[in-house]
């Protein structure tokens, strides 16, 4: 009999719009390779950018928030494993899963650490250095509680694992390092990628609904791009991303070569045409999909420390890491003009993808962790008393809040 997996999605996956969408599809492919029958359920409305999961042989189910119909649904499905896409879905549905399917392995996929992103954003707005005061925010109290309530939590970044174990004292055995799961880049692919001479202009890409991306584009427009353009008057800055609003589109300026291009149907194509990718993010968390897109397509980057966090390990970056806008612009110009430096940084990118994000290595490790945790689930949960305690209290509070809302909605 095939194993049953239920994924409760915060949104329907949009791999062409965001790194989170690509990441979700990588998880789905992993579980399919482990012979799970998959049901993807979400209470979110679907957009045109959402992928049709039925084409991949996945059951799609719409579920309602604060509705006991979910209890009947999950009990009937009786999944072996349940994956919560971000802590908010675990808060909504976790207690119902625990109540109806106590034997199911509960896995949280954080995407990135929301409390870290929120804290950094607040510190940025307050023009203050980031500290524990900003990290230990209300989102942190909810997110860390969710991590404890689950049997395993998937972390995309080693930097965030270190933060959870050192600052929040989360036990290491509750966390699984699972970065982007990528195919190896072959020599054949490298030879096909357009050369230095065949490329022109700068690029950045990112979903505009994501505040760090919009802020970075604004920072480029106001501070960094004028410095680059002064030295490279014929270069253009091409900005791609889904959900460009009016406030994004009004940044478009042909005279300055600052071009808002909007949704990229084929990220590989636009990335391979560009010479240098710019990622001056000033807050955020997780791993940046734009850097992965750049490395896969042989496009070196100039990036901030926030953008680079967790990406390179001990390896050399596929470009330069710089926070000072003046130096950032100088290094961008240098990389744009210096073919020898450009080729070396491009090669670094290929090396990073092949050594740090090899799908089969991370999948094998994850598969073993699932097996081991499932085999010793009772013991695993007994050793996590904090999780049991939080499960008990959240079940009481969330449960009655949810039941009250349900009654109110009748």
Coordinates of C-alpha atoms in Angstrom, one line a residue:
X1 CA 0.0 0.0 0.0
X2 CA 1.4 3.4 -0.9
X3 CA 2.2 5.9 1.9
X4 CA -0.1 9.0 2.1
X5 CA 1.3 12.5 2.3
X6 CA -0.8 15.6 3.0
X7 CA 0.7 19.0 2.3
X8 CA -1.2 21.9 3.8
X9 CA -0.2 24.9 1.6
X10 CA -0.2 28.5 2.8
X11 CA -0.6 29.3 -0.9
X12 CA -0.8 27.2 -4.1
X13 CA 2.7 26.7 -5.5
X14 CA 3.9 29.3 -8.0
X15 CA 7.4 28.2 -9.1
X16 CA 7.7 30.9 -11.7
X17 CA 6.8 33.7 -9.2
X18 CA 8.8 32.9 -6.2
X19 CA 11.6 30.8 -4.6
X20 CA 9.1 29.4 -2.2
X21 CA 7.1 28.0 -5.1
X22 CA 10.1 26.3 -6.6
X23 CA 11.1 25.0 -3.2
X24 CA 7.6 23.5 -2.7
X25 CA 7.8 21.7 -6.1
X26 CA 11.2 20.3 -5.1
X27 CA 9.7 18.9 -1.9
X28 CA 6.8 17.4 -3.9
X29 CA 9.2 15.7 -6.3
X30 CA 11.2 14.3 -3.4
X31 CA 8.1 12.7 -1.8
X32 CA 7.0 11.3 -5.2
X33 CA 10.4 9.7 -5.5
X34 CA 9.8 8.1 -2.1
X35 CA 6.5 6.7 -3.5
X36 CA 4.1 8.8 -1.5
X37 CA 0.6 9.4 -2.8
X38 CA 0.2 13.2 -2.4
X39 CA -2.7 15.4 -1.5
X40 CA -2.1 19.2 -1.6
X41 CA -4.7 21.1 0.4
X42 CA -5.0 24.9 0.8
X43 CA -7.6 27.4 2.0
X44 CA -6.0 30.1 -0.2
X45 CA -7.5 31.3 -3.5
X46 CA -5.6 30.2 -6.6
X47 CA -4.0 32.8 -8.9
X48 CA -3.2 32.3 -12.7
X49 CA 0.4 31.8 -11.8
X50 CA -0.3 28.7 -9.7
X51 CA 0.9 25.4 -11.1
X52 CA -1.8 22.7 -11.9
X53 CA -0.7 20.0 -9.5
X54 CA -3.1 17.4 -11.1
X55 CA -0.7 17.3 -14.0
X56 CA 1.9 15.8 -11.6
X57 CA -0.6 13.3 -10.3
X58 CA -1.4 15.2 -7.1
X59 CA -4.8 15.5 -5.6
X60 CA -5.8 19.1 -5.1
X61 CA -8.3 19.9 -2.3
X62 CA -9.7 23.2 -1.1
X63 CA -10.1 23.4 2.7
X64 CA -11.8 25.9 4.9
X65 CA -10.3 27.7 7.9
X66 CA -12.0 27.3 11.3
X67 CA -14.2 24.5 10.0
X68 CA -14.6 21.0 11.4
X69 CA -15.1 19.7 7.9
X70 CA -11.3 19.5 7.9
X71 CA -11.3 17.0 10.8
X72 CA -13.5 14.6 8.8
X73 CA -11.3 15.1 5.7
X74 CA -8.0 14.4 7.4
X75 CA -9.4 11.5 9.4
X76 CA -10.7 9.9 6.2
X77 CA -7.4 10.6 4.3
X78 CA -5.4 9.2 7.3
X79 CA -2.0 10.5 6.1
X80 CA 1.3 8.9 7.2
X81 CA 3.0 12.3 7.0
X82 CA 1.7 15.9 7.1
X83 CA 3.7 18.8 5.9
X84 CA 2.7 22.3 7.0
X85 CA 3.8 25.0 4.6
X86 CA 4.9 27.8 7.0
X87 CA 4.0 28.1 10.7
X88 CA 0.7 29.8 10.1
X89 CA -0.8 26.7 8.6
X90 CA 0.4 24.6 11.5
X91 CA -1.3 27.1 13.9
X92 CA -4.6 26.7 12.0
X93 CA -4.6 23.0 11.3
X94 CA -1.9 21.4 13.5
X95 CA -4.2 20.7 16.5
X96 CA -6.8 19.1 14.2
X97 CA -4.2 16.8 12.6
X98 CA -2.8 15.9 16.1
X99 CA -6.4 15.1 17.3
X100 CA -7.6 13.1 14.3
X101 CA -4.3 11.4 13.2
X102 CA -2.0 11.2 16.2
X103 CA 0.3 8.7 14.5
X104 CA 1.0 11.0 11.5
X105 CA 4.5 12.4 11.3
X106 CA 4.1 16.2 11.5
X107 CA 6.7 18.2 9.5
X108 CA 7.0 22.0 9.3
X109 CA 8.5 23.7 6.3
X110 CA 9.6 27.1 7.4
X111 CA 10.5 28.4 3.9
X112 CA 12.6 31.0 5.7
X113 CA 12.5 32.1 9.4
X114 CA 9.7 34.6 9.4
X115 CA 10.6 36.1 12.8
X116 CA 14.2 36.8 11.5
X117 CA 12.8 38.6 8.4
X118 CA 10.3 40.5 10.5
X119 CA 12.9 41.5 13.1
X120 CA 15.4 42.7 10.5
X121 CA 12.7 44.7 8.8
X122 CA 11.7 46.4 12.0
X123 CA 15.3 47.2 12.9
X124 CA 15.8 48.6 9.4
X125 CA 12.7 50.8 9.7
X126 CA 13.9 52.0 13.1
X127 CA 17.4 52.6 11.7
X128 CA 18.8 50.5 14.6
X129 CA 21.3 47.6 14.6
X130 CA 19.6 44.2 14.6
X131 CA 19.6 42.7 18.1
X132 CA 17.8 40.1 20.3
X133 CA 15.2 42.8 21.1
X134 CA 14.2 42.7 17.4
X135 CA 14.6 38.9 17.1
X136 CA 12.4 38.0 20.1
X137 CA 9.3 39.4 18.5
X138 CA 5.7 38.2 18.6
X139 CA 6.1 36.3 15.3
X140 CA 9.1 34.5 17.0
X141 CA 6.9 33.4 19.9
X142 CA 4.4 31.8 17.4
X143 CA 7.0 30.4 15.0
X144 CA 9.2 28.8 17.6
X145 CA 6.1 27.3 19.3
X146 CA 5.1 25.8 16.0
X147 CA 8.6 24.3 15.5
X148 CA 8.4 22.6 19.0
X149 CA 4.9 21.2 18.2
X150 CA 6.1 19.5 15.1
X151 CA 8.2 16.3 15.0
X152 CA 10.6 17.8 12.4
X153 CA 11.2 21.2 10.9
X154 CA 12.8 21.8 7.5
X155 CA 15.4 24.6 7.5
X156 CA 16.7 26.0 4.2
X157 CA 19.7 27.8 5.7
X158 CA 22.5 26.6 8.0
X159 CA 22.6 30.2 9.4
X160 CA 19.1 29.9 10.6
X161 CA 19.7 26.5 12.2
X162 CA 22.6 28.1 14.1
X163 CA 20.3 30.9 15.2
X164 CA 17.5 28.6 16.4
X165 CA 19.9 26.4 18.4
X166 CA 22.0 29.2 19.9
X167 CA 19.4 32.0 20.5
X168 CA 16.2 30.0 21.0
X169 CA 17.8 26.8 22.3
X170 CA 15.8 24.6 19.9
X171 CA 17.0 21.0 20.1
X172 CA 19.1 20.1 17.0
X173 CA 17.2 16.8 16.5
X174 CA 14.0 18.7 15.7
X175 CA 15.7 20.5 12.8
X176 CA 16.5 19.1 9.3
X177 CA 18.8 21.0 7.0
X178 CA 17.2 20.8 3.6
X179 CA 18.3 23.6 1.2
X180 CA 17.3 24.0 -2.4
X181 CA 17.4 20.5 -4.1
X182 CA 19.0 21.1 -7.5
X183 CA 20.3 19.1 -10.4
X184 CA 24.0 18.9 -11.1
X185 CA 25.3 21.5 -13.7
X186 CA 27.0 19.5 -16.4
X187 CA 30.1 20.6 -18.4
X188 CA 27.8 20.4 -21.4
X189 CA 25.5 23.0 -19.9
X190 CA 28.4 25.3 -19.0
X191 CA 29.6 25.2 -22.6
X192 CA 26.1 26.2 -23.8
X193 CA 25.7 29.2 -21.5
X194 CA 26.3 32.5 -23.3
X195 CA 29.8 33.9 -22.9
X196 CA 30.9 37.2 -21.4
X197 CA 30.9 38.9 -24.9
X198 CA 27.4 37.8 -25.7
X199 CA 25.9 39.3 -22.6
X200 CA 24.9 42.8 -21.7
X201 CA 23.2 44.8 -18.9
X202 CA 22.4 44.2 -15.3
X203 CA 19.5 42.2 -13.9
X204 CA 17.6 41.6 -10.6
X205 CA 14.6 39.5 -10.1
X206 CA 12.1 38.8 -7.3
X207 CA 8.4 38.6 -6.4
X208 CA 7.3 42.2 -5.6
X209 CA 4.8 41.1 -3.0
X210 CA 7.9 40.3 -0.9
X211 CA 8.8 43.5 0.9
X212 CA 12.6 42.9 0.9
X213 CA 12.6 42.7 -2.9
X214 CA 10.7 46.0 -3.4
X215 CA 12.9 47.7 -0.9
X216 CA 16.0 46.5 -2.8
X217 CA 14.7 47.8 -6.1
X218 CA 14.0 51.2 -4.5
X219 CA 17.5 51.2 -3.1
X220 CA 19.0 50.4 -6.5
X221 CA 16.9 53.1 -8.2
X222 CA 17.7 55.9 -5.7
X223 CA 21.3 55.1 -4.5
X224 CA 23.2 52.4 -6.4
X225 CA 22.1 52.6 -10.0
X226 CA 23.0 56.3 -10.5
X227 CA 26.6 55.5 -9.4
X228 CA 26.8 52.6 -11.8
X229 CA 25.2 54.5 -14.7
X230 CA 27.7 57.4 -14.3
X231 CA 30.5 55.0 -15.2
X232 CA 28.6 52.8 -17.6
X233 CA 26.2 55.3 -19.5
X234 CA 25.0 52.6 -22.0
X235 CA 24.3 49.9 -19.5
X236 CA 20.7 49.1 -18.4
X237 CA 19.2 47.8 -15.2
X238 CA 16.5 45.1 -16.0
X239 CA 14.1 44.4 -13.2
X240 CA 11.9 41.3 -13.3
X241 CA 9.4 40.0 -10.9
X242 CA 5.8 38.8 -10.5
X243 CA 3.1 41.1 -9.1
X244 CA 4.5 44.5 -10.1
X245 CA 2.1 47.1 -8.7
X246 CA 1.7 50.7 -9.7
X247 CA 4.3 51.8 -7.1
X248 CA 6.8 49.4 -8.7
X249 CA 6.0 50.3 -12.3
X250 CA 6.4 54.0 -11.7
X251 CA 10.1 53.4 -11.0
X252 CA 10.5 52.7 -14.7
X253 CA 12.7 55.3 -16.4
X254 CA 13.9 54.7 -20.0
X255 CA 16.2 57.8 -19.9
X256 CA 18.1 56.4 -16.9
X257 CA 18.1 52.8 -18.3
X258 CA 16.1 51.7 -15.3
X259 CA 13.6 49.3 -16.8
X260 CA 10.8 47.5 -15.0
X261 CA 10.3 44.3 -17.1
X262 CA 7.7 42.6 -14.9
X263 CA 7.0 38.9 -14.9
X264 CA 9.6 36.7 -16.5
X265 CA 8.1 33.7 -18.2
X266 CA 11.5 32.0 -18.5
X267 CA 14.0 33.1 -15.8
X268 CA 16.8 31.1 -17.4
X269 CA 16.5 33.0 -20.7
X270 CA 16.6 36.5 -19.1
X271 CA 19.3 35.5 -16.6
X272 CA 21.6 34.2 -19.5
X273 CA 21.2 37.4 -21.4
X274 CA 22.4 39.5 -18.5
X275 CA 26.1 40.1 -17.6
X276 CA 25.7 40.8 -13.8
X277 CA 23.0 40.2 -11.3
X278 CA 22.5 42.7 -8.4
X279 CA 21.0 41.8 -5.1
X280 CA 21.4 44.7 -2.6
X281 CA 18.8 43.3 -0.1
X282 CA 18.8 45.2 3.2
X283 CA 16.6 42.8 5.2
X284 CA 15.2 39.4 4.8
X285 CA 15.9 35.7 5.6
X286 CA 16.3 32.3 4.1
X287 CA 18.1 31.5 0.8
X288 CA 17.7 33.8 -2.1
X289 CA 16.2 32.2 -5.2
X290 CA 17.6 35.0 -7.4
X291 CA 21.2 34.0 -6.5
X292 CA 20.4 30.3 -7.4
X293 CA 18.9 31.4 -10.7
X294 CA 22.0 33.5 -11.4
X295 CA 24.5 30.7 -10.5
X296 CA 22.6 28.1 -12.6
X297 CA 22.8 30.4 -15.6
X298 CA 26.4 31.6 -15.1
X299 CA 25.6 35.1 -14.1
X300 CA 27.9 36.5 -11.4
X301 CA 26.4 38.6 -8.7
X302 CA 27.1 41.6 -6.5
X303 CA 25.1 41.1 -3.3
X304 CA 24.7 42.3 0.2
X305 CA 25.5 40.2 3.3
X306 CA 21.8 39.6 3.9
X307 CA 21.5 38.3 0.3
X308 CA 24.5 36.0 0.7
X309 CA 23.6 34.6 4.1
X310 CA 23.6 30.8 4.3
X311 CA 24.3 30.4 0.5
X312 CA 28.0 29.7 0.2
X313 CA 29.3 27.8 3.3
X314 CA 33.1 27.7 3.1
X315 CA 33.1 28.3 -0.7
X316 CA 33.9 31.5 -2.5
X317 CA 30.9 33.5 -3.7
X318 CA 29.9 33.8 -7.3
X319 CA 30.8 37.5 -7.1
X320 CA 31.3 40.1 -4.4
X321 CA 29.5 40.6 -1.0
X322 CA 29.3 44.3 -0.2
X323 CA 27.0 46.5 1.9
X324 CA 28.4 49.9 1.3
X325 CA 26.6 51.4 -1.7
X326 CA 29.6 53.2 -3.2
X327 CA 31.8 50.1 -3.0
X328 CA 28.8 48.0 -4.2
X329 CA 28.6 50.1 -7.4
X330 CA 32.4 50.1 -7.9
X331 CA 32.5 46.3 -7.7
X332 CA 29.5 46.0 -10.1
X333 CA 31.3 48.2 -12.7
X334 CA 34.5 46.2 -12.2
X335 CA 32.8 42.8 -12.6
X336 CA 30.9 44.1 -15.7
X337 CA 34.1 45.1 -17.4
X338 CA 36.7 42.6 -16.2
X339 CA 36.3 39.3 -18.2
X340 CA 38.9 37.3 -16.2
X341 CA 37.3 38.2 -12.9
X342 CA 33.8 37.6 -14.4
X343 CA 34.8 34.1 -15.6
X344 CA 36.3 33.1 -12.2
X345 CA 33.2 34.3 -10.4
X346 CA 30.9 32.4 -12.9
X347 CA 32.9 29.2 -12.2
X348 CA 32.5 29.7 -8.4
X349 CA 28.7 29.7 -9.0
X350 CA 28.7 26.4 -10.9
X351 CA 30.9 24.9 -8.1
X352 CA 28.5 26.1 -5.4
X353 CA 25.4 24.6 -7.1
X354 CA 27.2 21.3 -7.6
X355 CA 28.7 20.9 -4.1
X356 CA 26.1 22.6 -1.8
X357 CA 22.7 21.9 -3.4
X358 CA 23.0 18.4 -4.9
X359 CA 19.5 17.1 -4.7
X360 CA 20.4 13.4 -4.3
X361 CA 22.6 14.0 -1.2
X362 CA 20.1 16.1 0.7
X363 CA 17.2 13.8 -0.3
X364 CA 19.0 10.7 0.9
X365 CA 19.7 12.4 4.3
X366 CA 16.1 13.6 4.6
X367 CA 14.7 10.2 3.7
X368 CA 16.8 8.6 6.5
X369 CA 15.7 11.2 9.1
X370 CA 12.0 10.5 8.2
X371 CA 12.5 6.8 8.5
X372 CA 14.4 7.1 11.8
X373 CA 11.9 9.5 13.4
X374 CA 8.9 7.4 12.2
X375 CA 10.5 4.2 13.7
X376 CA 11.0 6.0 17.1
X377 CA 8.1 8.5 17.0
X378 CA 6.9 7.8 20.6
X379 CA 10.4 8.2 22.0
X380 CA 11.1 11.3 19.8
X381 CA 8.0 13.0 21.1
X382 CA 8.8 12.0 24.7
X383 CA 12.1 13.7 24.5
X384 CA 10.4 16.9 23.4
X385 CA 8.4 17.8 26.5
X386 CA 8.3 21.5 25.5
X387 CA 6.5 20.4 22.3
X388 CA 4.0 18.3 24.2
X389 CA 3.3 21.2 26.6
X390 CA 2.8 23.7 23.7
X391 CA 0.6 21.2 21.8
X392 CA -1.6 20.8 24.9
X393 CA -2.0 24.5 25.5
X394 CA -2.4 25.5 21.8
X395 CA -4.9 22.7 21.4
X396 CA -7.0 24.2 24.2
X397 CA -6.7 27.9 23.1
X398 CA -6.6 27.5 19.3
X399 CA -9.2 24.8 19.4
X400 CA -11.7 26.9 21.3
X401 CA -11.0 30.1 19.4
X402 CA -11.5 28.1 16.2
X403 CA -14.7 26.5 17.4
X404 CA -16.0 29.9 18.5
X405 CA -15.3 31.4 15.0
X406 CA -17.0 28.4 13.5
X407 CA -20.1 28.9 15.6
X408 CA -20.1 32.6 14.9
X409 CA -20.0 31.9 11.1
X410 CA -23.0 29.6 11.2

